[in-house]
Every structure is written in structure tokens, then in C-alpha cells.
mmCIF file with all atom_site columns, C-alpha atoms in Angstrom:
data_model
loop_
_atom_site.group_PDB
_atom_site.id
_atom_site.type_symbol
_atom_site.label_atom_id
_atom_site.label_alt_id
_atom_site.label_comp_id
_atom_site.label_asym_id
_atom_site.label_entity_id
_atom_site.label_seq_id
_atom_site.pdbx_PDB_ins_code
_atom_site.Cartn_x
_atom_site.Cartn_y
_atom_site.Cartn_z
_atom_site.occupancy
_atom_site.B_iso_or_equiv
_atom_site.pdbx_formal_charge
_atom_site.auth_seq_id
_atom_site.auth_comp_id
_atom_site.auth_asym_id
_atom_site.auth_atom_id
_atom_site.pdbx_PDB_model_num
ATOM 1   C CA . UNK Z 1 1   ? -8.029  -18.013 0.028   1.00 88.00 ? 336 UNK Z CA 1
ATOM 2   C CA . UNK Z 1 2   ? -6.458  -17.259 3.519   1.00 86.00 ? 337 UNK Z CA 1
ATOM 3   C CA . UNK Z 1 3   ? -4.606  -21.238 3.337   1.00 92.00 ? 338 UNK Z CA 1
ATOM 4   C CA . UNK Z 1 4   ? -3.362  -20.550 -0.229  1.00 95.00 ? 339 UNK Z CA 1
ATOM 5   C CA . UNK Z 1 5   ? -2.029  -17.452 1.027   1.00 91.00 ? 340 UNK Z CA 1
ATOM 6   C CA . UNK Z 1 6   ? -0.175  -18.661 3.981   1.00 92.00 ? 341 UNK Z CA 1
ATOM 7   C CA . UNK Z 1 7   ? 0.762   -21.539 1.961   1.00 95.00 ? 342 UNK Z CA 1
ATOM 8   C CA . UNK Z 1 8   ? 2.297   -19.012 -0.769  1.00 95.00 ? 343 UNK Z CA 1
ATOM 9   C CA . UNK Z 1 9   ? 4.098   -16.532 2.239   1.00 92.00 ? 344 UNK Z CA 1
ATOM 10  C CA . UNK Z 1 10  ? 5.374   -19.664 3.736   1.00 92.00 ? 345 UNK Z CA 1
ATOM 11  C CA . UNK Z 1 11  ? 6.590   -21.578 0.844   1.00 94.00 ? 346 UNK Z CA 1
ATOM 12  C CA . UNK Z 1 12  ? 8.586   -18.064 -0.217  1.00 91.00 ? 347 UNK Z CA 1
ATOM 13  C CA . UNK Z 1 13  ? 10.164  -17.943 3.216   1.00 90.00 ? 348 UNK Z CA 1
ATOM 14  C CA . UNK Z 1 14  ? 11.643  -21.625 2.457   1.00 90.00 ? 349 UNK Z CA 1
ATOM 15  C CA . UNK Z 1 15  ? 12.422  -20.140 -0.808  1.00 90.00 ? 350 UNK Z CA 1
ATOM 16  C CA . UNK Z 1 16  ? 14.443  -17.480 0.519   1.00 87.00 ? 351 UNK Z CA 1
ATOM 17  C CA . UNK Z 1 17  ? 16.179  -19.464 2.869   1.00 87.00 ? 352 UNK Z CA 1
ATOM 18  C CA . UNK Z 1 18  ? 17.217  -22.229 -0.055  1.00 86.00 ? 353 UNK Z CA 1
ATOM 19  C CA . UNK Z 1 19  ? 18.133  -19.336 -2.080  1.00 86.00 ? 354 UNK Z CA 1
ATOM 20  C CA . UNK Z 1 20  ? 21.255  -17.993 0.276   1.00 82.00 ? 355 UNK Z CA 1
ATOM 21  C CA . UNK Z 1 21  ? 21.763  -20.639 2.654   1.00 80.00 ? 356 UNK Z CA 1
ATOM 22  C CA . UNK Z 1 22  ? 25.292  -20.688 4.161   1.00 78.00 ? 357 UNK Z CA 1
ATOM 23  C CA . UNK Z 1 23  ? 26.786  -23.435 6.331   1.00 79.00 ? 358 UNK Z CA 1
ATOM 24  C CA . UNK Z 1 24  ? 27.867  -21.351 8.795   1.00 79.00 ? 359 UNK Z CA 1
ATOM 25  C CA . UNK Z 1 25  ? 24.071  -20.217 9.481   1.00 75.00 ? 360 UNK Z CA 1
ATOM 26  C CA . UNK Z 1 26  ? 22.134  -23.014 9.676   1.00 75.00 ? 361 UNK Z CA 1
ATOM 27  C CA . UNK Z 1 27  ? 18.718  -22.341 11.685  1.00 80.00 ? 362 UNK Z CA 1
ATOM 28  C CA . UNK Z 1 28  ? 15.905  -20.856 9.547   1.00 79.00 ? 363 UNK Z CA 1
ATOM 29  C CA . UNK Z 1 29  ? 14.854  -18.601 12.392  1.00 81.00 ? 364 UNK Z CA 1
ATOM 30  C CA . UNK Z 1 30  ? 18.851  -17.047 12.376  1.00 79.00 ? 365 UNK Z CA 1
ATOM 31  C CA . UNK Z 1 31  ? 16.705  -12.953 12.468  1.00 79.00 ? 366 UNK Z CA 1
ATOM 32  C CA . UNK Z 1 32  ? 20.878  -11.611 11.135  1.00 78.00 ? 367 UNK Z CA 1
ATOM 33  C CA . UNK Z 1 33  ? 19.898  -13.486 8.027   1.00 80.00 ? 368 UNK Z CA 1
ATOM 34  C CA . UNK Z 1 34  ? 17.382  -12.388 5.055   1.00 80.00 ? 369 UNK Z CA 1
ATOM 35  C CA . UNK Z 1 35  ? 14.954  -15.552 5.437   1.00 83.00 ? 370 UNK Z CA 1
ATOM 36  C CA . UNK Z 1 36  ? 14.880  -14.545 8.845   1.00 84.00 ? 371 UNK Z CA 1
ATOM 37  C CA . UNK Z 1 37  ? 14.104  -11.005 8.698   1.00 85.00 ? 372 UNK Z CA 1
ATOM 38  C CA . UNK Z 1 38  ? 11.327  -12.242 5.909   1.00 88.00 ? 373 UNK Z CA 1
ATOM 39  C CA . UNK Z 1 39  ? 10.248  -13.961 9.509   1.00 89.00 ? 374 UNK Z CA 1
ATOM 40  C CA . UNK Z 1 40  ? 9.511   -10.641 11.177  1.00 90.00 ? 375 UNK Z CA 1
ATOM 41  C CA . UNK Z 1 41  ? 8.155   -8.975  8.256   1.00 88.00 ? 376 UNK Z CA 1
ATOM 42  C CA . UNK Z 1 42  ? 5.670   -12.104 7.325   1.00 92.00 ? 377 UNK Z CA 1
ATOM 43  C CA . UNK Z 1 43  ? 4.561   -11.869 11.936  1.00 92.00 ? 378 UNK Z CA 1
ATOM 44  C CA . UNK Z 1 44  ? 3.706   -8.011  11.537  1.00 93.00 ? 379 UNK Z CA 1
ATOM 45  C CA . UNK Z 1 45  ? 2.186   -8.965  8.194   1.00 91.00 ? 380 UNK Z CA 1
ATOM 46  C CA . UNK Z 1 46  ? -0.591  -11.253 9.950   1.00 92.00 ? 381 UNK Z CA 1
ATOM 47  C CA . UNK Z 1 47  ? -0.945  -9.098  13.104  1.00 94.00 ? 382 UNK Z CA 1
ATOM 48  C CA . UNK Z 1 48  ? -2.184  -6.150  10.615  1.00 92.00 ? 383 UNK Z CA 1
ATOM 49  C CA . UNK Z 1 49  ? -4.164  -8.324  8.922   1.00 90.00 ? 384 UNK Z CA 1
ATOM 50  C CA . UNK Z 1 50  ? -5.970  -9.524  12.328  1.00 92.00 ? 385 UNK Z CA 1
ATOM 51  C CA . UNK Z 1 51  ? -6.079  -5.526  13.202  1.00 94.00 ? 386 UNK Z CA 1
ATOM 52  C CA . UNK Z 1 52  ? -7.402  -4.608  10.231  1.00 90.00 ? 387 UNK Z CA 1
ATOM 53  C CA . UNK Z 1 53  ? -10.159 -7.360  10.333  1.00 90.00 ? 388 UNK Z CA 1
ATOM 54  C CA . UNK Z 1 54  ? -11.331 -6.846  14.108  1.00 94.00 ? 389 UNK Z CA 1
ATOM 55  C CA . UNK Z 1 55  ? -11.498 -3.004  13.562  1.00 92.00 ? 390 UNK Z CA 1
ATOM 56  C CA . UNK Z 1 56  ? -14.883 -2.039  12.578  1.00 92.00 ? 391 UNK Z CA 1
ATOM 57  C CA . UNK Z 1 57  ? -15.758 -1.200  9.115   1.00 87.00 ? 392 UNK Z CA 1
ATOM 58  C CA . UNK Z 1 58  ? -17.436 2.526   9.558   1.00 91.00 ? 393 UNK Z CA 1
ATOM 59  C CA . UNK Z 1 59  ? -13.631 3.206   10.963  1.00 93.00 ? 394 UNK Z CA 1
ATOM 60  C CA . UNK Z 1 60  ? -12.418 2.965   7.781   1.00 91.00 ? 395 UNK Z CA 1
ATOM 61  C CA . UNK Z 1 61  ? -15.485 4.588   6.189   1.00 91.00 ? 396 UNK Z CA 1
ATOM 62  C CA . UNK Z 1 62  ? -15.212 7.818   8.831   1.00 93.00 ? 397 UNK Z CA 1
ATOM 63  C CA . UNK Z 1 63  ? -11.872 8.431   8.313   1.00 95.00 ? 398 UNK Z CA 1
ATOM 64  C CA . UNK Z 1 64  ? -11.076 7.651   4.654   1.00 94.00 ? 399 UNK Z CA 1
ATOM 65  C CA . UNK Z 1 65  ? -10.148 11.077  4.142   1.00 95.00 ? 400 UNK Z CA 1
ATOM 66  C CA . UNK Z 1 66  ? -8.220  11.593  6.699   1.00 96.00 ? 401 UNK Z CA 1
ATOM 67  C CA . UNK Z 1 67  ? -6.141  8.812   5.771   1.00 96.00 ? 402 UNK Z CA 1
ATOM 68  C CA . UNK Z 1 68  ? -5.918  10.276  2.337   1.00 97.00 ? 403 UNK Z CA 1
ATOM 69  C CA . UNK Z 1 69  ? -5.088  13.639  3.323   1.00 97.00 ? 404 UNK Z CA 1
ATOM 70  C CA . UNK Z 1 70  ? -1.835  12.235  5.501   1.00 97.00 ? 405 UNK Z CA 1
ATOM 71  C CA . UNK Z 1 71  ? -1.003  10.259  2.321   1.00 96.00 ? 406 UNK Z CA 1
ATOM 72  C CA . UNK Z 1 72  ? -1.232  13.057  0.280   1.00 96.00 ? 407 UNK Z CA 1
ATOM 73  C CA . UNK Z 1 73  ? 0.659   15.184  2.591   1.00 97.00 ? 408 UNK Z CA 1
ATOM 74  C CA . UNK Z 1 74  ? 3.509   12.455  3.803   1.00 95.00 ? 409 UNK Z CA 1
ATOM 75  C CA . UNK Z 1 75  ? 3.828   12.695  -0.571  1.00 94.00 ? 410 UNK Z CA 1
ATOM 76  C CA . UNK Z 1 76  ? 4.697   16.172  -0.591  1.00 95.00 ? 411 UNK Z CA 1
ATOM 77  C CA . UNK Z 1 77  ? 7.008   15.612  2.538   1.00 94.00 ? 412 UNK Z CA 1
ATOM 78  C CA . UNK Z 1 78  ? 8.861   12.737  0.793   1.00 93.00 ? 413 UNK Z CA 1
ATOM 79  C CA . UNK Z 1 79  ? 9.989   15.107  -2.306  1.00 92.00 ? 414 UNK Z CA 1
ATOM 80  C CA . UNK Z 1 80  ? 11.953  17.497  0.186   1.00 92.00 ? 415 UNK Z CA 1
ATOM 81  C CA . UNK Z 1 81  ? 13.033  14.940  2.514   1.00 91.00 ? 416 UNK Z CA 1
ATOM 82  C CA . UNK Z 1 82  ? 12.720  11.627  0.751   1.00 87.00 ? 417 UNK Z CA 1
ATOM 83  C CA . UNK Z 1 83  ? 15.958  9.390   0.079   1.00 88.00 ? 418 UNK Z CA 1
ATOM 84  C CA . UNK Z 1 84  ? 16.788  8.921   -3.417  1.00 86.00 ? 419 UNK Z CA 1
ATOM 85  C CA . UNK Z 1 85  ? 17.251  4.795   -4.315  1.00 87.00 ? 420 UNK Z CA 1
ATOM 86  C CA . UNK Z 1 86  ? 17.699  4.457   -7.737  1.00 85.00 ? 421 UNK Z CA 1
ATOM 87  C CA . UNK Z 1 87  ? 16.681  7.742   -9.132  1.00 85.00 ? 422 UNK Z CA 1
ATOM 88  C CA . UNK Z 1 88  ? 13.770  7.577   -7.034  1.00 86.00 ? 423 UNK Z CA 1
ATOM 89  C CA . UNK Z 1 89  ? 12.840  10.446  -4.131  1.00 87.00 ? 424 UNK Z CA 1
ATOM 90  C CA . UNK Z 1 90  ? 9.853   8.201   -2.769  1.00 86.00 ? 425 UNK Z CA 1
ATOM 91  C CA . UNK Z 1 91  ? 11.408  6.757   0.486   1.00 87.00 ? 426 UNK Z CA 1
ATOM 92  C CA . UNK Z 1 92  ? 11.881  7.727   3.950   1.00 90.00 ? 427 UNK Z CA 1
ATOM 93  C CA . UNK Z 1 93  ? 14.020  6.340   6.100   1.00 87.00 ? 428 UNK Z CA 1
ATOM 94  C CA . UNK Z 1 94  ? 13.215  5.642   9.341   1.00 84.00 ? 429 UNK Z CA 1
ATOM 95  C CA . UNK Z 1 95  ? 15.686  4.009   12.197  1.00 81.00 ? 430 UNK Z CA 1
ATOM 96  C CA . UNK Z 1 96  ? 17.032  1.115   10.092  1.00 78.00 ? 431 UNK Z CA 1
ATOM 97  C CA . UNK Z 1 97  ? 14.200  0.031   7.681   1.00 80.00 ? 432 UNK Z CA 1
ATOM 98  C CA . UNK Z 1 98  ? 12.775  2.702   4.545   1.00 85.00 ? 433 UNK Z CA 1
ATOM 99  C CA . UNK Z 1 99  ? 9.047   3.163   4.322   1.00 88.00 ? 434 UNK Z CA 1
ATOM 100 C CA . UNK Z 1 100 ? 7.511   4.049   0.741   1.00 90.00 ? 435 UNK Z CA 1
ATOM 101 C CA . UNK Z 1 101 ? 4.441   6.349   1.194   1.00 91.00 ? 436 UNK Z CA 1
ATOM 102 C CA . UNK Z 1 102 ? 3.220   5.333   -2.463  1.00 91.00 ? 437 UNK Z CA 1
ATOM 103 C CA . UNK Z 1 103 ? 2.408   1.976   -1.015  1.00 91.00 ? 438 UNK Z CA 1
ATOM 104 C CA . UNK Z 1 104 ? 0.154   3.706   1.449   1.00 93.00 ? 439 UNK Z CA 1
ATOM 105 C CA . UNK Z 1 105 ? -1.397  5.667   -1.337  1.00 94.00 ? 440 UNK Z CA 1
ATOM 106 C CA . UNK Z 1 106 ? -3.174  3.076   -3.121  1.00 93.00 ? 441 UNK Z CA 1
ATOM 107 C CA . UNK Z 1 107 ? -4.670  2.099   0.235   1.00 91.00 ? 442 UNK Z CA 1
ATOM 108 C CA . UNK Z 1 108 ? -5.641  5.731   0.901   1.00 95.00 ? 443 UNK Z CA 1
ATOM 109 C CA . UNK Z 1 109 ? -6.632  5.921   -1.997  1.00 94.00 ? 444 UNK Z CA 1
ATOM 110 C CA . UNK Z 1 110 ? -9.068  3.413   -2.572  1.00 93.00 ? 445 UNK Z CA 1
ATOM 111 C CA . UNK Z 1 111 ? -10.982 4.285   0.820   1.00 94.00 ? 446 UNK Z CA 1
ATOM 112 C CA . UNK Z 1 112 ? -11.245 7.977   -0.476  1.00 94.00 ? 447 UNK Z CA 1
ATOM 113 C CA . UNK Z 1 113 ? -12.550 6.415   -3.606  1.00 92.00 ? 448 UNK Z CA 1
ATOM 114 C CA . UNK Z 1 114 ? -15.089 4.461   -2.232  1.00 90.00 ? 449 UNK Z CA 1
ATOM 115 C CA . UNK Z 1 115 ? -16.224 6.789   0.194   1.00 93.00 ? 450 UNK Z CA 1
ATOM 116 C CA . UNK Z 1 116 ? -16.800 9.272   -2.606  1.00 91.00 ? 451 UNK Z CA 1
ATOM 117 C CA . UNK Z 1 117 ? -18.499 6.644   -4.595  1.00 88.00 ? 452 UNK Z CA 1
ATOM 118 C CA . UNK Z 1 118 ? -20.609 5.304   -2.342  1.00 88.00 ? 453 UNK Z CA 1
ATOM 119 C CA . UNK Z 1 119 ? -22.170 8.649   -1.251  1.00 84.00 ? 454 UNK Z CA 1
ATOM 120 C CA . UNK Z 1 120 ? -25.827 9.367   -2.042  1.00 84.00 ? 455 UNK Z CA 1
ATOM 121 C CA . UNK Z 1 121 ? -25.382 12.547  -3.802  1.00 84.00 ? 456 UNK Z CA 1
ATOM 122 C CA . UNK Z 1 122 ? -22.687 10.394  -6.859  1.00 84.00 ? 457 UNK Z CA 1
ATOM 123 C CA . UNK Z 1 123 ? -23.554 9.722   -9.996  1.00 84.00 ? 458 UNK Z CA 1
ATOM 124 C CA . UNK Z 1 124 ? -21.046 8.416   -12.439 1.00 81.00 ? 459 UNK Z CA 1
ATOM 125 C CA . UNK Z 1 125 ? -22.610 10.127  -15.528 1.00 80.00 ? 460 UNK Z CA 1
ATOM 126 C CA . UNK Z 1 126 ? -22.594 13.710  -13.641 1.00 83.00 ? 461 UNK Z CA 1
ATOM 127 C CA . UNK Z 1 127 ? -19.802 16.263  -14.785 1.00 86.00 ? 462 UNK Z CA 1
ATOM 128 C CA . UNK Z 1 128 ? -18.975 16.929  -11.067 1.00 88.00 ? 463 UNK Z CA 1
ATOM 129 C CA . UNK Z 1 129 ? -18.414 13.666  -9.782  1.00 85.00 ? 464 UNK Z CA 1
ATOM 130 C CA . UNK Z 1 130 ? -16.058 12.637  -12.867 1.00 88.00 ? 465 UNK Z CA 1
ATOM 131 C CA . UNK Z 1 131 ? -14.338 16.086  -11.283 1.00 91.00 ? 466 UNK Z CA 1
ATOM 132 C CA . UNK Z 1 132 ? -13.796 15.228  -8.004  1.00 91.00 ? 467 UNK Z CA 1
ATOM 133 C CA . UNK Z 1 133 ? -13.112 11.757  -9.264  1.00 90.00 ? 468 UNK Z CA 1
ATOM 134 C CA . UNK Z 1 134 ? -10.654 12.623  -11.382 1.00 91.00 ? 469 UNK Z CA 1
ATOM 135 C CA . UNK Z 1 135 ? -8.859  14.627  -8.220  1.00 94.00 ? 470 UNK Z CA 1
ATOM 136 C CA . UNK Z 1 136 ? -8.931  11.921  -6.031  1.00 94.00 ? 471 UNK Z CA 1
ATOM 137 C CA . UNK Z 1 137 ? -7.139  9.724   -8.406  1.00 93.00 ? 472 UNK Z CA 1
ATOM 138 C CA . UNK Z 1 138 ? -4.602  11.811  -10.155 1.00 94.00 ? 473 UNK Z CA 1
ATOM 139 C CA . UNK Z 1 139 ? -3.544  14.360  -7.041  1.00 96.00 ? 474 UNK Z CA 1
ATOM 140 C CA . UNK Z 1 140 ? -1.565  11.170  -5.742  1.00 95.00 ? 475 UNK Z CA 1
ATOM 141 C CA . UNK Z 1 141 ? -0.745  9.625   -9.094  1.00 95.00 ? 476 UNK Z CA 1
ATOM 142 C CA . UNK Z 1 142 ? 0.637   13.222  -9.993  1.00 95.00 ? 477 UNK Z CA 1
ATOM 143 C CA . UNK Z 1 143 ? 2.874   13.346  -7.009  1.00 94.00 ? 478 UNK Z CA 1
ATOM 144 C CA . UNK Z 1 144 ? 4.241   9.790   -6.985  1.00 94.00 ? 479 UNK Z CA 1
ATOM 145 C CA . UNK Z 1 145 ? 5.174   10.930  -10.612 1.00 93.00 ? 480 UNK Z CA 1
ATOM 146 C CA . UNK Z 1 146 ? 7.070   13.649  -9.432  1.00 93.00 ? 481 UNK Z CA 1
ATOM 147 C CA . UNK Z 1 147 ? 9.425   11.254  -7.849  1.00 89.00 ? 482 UNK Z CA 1
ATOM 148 C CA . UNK Z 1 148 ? 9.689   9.917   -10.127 1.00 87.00 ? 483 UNK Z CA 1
ATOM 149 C CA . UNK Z 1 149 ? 8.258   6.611   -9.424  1.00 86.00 ? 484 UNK Z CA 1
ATOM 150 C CA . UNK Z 1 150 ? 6.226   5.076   -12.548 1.00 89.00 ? 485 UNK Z CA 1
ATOM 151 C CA . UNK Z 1 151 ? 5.939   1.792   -11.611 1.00 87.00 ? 486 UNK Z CA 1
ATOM 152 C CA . UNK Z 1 152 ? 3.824   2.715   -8.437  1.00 87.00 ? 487 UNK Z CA 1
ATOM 153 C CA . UNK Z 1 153 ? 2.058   5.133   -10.223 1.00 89.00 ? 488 UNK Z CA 1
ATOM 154 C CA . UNK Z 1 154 ? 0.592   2.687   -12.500 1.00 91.00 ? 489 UNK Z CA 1
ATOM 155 C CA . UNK Z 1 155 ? -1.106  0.550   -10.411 1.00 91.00 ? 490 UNK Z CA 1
ATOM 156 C CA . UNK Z 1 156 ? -3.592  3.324   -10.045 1.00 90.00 ? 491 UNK Z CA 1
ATOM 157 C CA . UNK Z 1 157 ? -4.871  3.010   -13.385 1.00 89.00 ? 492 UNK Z CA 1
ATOM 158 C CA . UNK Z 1 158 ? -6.641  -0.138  -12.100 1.00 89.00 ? 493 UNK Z CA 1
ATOM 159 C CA . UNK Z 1 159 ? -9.054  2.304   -10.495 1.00 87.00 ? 494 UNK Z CA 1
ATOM 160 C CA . UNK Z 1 160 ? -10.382 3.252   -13.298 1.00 86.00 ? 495 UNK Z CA 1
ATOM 161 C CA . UNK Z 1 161 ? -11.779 -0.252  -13.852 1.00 85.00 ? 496 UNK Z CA 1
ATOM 162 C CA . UNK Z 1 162 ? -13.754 0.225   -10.819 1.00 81.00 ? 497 UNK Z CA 1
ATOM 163 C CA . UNK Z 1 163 ? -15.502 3.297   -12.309 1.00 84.00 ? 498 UNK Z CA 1
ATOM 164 C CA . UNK Z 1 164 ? -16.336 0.980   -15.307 1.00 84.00 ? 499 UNK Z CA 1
ATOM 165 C CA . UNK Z 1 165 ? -18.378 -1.396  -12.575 1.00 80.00 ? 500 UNK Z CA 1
ATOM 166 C CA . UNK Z 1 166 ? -19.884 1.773   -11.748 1.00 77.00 ? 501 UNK Z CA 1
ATOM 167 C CA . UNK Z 1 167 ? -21.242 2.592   -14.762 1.00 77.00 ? 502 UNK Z CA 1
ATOM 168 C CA . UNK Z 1 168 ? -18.235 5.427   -16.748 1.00 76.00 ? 503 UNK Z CA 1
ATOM 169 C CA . UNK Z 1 169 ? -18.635 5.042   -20.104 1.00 75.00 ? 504 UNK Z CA 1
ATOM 170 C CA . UNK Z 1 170 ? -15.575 4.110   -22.673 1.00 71.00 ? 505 UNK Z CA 1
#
């Protein structure tokens, strides 16, 4: 899975490079061009992913909710401050590149979620835990919707086919 991914990124980069490729900048690792700033993006790509796989799992699982609650509060922050692209309050800018706090979300997210799952007191057919479920999914789909940014917001709906492995009933 790891080859057929780097095979995908890399054959994406070429992509991008056939796709505006100018005479006048010939060199595929030219970092004022697109393909080449696709270069940097695709290096900090893989050095997360080799962070995020030498970093020990009960990390994650300790401070899930942290995480969440900086999500959470970075998506209040972005309706006062956010910049509006296309009708949409959901970025911040920061220095030269914009930073989306909905993509952070779903990560957030889904490390509240199993957290919460995966504690000993849950139980999927219990009132209360379809509760606090139901908050930890829809208190950041609510305020990505206030941004209004639909698109992101419906990726969360794929949660709810986790809760369906878990037992929730139709």
C-alpha cells in the first residue's frame, strides 16, 4: 500500500509538471513553479507520516481530547478571523500559505471518537453514549457548517459507518 502510494504522489507530481510546463523553466525541481512547490508539500508529507508512525500509540490515545478541544476551538477562532475564499470563512492565513482547520477536524475527530468508543464504560445500545456520541460528531460538523463549508462537513457522515461496525442499529 505504501509503493502504490508513492507511486500515485509521484506519478501526480510528473502530472503537474506536464500539465504547465514552460520552456523557459525547464528543471522539475524549479521550487518558483507549482510542480515544484507540490515537491515541498509531497517532503513534509512523508516526514509526518514517519512522525506520526515512530510516535507511540497511547500519545495519540492520551491526548485525543486535547487535540479535539484545539480543533474545536481553532473552529470558533476561524469564524471571527478566518479568510473568506469563495464564500467560505474556514481558512487562516498564515505567512504565505492558508491552513484549513476542518482538515484537522476529521483527524481530531476520529481520535475523540475512538477514544470514547473504546472506553470500558460504552455501549452502543445505551441512551448516553449515542449522547455524547452524537456531540462529538456534530459539535464540529455544526461549526464547519457555519462557514459555510459543506463539502468538508460531509465527510463526517462516514463516521457514522463506524458506529454501524460497532453495533448502532438502522
Amino acid at each position: 500500500t505504501l509503493i502504490l502510494f508513492l507511486v500515485l504522489t509521484f506519478l501526480g507530481w510528473i502530472n503537474i509538471y506536464a500539465a504547465v510546463y514552460d520552456d523557459t523553466h525547464r528543471s522539475i525541481f524549479d521550487l518558483s513553479q507549482r510542480y515544484g512547490k507540490q515537491l515541498i508539500w509531497i517532503g513534509a508529507a512523508i516526514m509526518i507520516a514517519l512522525m506520526i508512525l515512530i510516535t507511540d500509540s497511547n500519545f495519540y490515545v492520551f491526548f485525543a481530547y486535547v487535540f479535539y478541544a484545539i480543533v474545536v476551538f481553532s473552529l470558533i477562532v476561524v469564524l471571527i478571523f478566518g479568510v473568506t475564499i469563495n464564500g467560505s470563512r474556514s481558512w487562516f492565513l498564515v505567512g504565505d500559505f492558508l491552513l484549513q482547520p476542518s482538515e484537522f477536524a476529521k483527524f481530531s475527530t476520529s481520535l475523540a471518537l475512538a477514544k470514547y468508543v473504546s472506553s470500558y464504560n460504552f455501549r452502543i445500545s445505551s441512551r448516553s453514549s449515542l449522547l455524547n456520541v452524537a456531540l462529538i460528531l456534530l459539535l464540529p460538523v455544526g461549526l464547519i457548517l457555519l462557514q459555510p463549508d459543506t463539502g468538508s462537513a460531509i465527510v463526517f457522515v462516514v463516521f457514522v459507518l463506524v458506529l454501524y461496525r460497532e453495533g448502532l442499529s438502522g
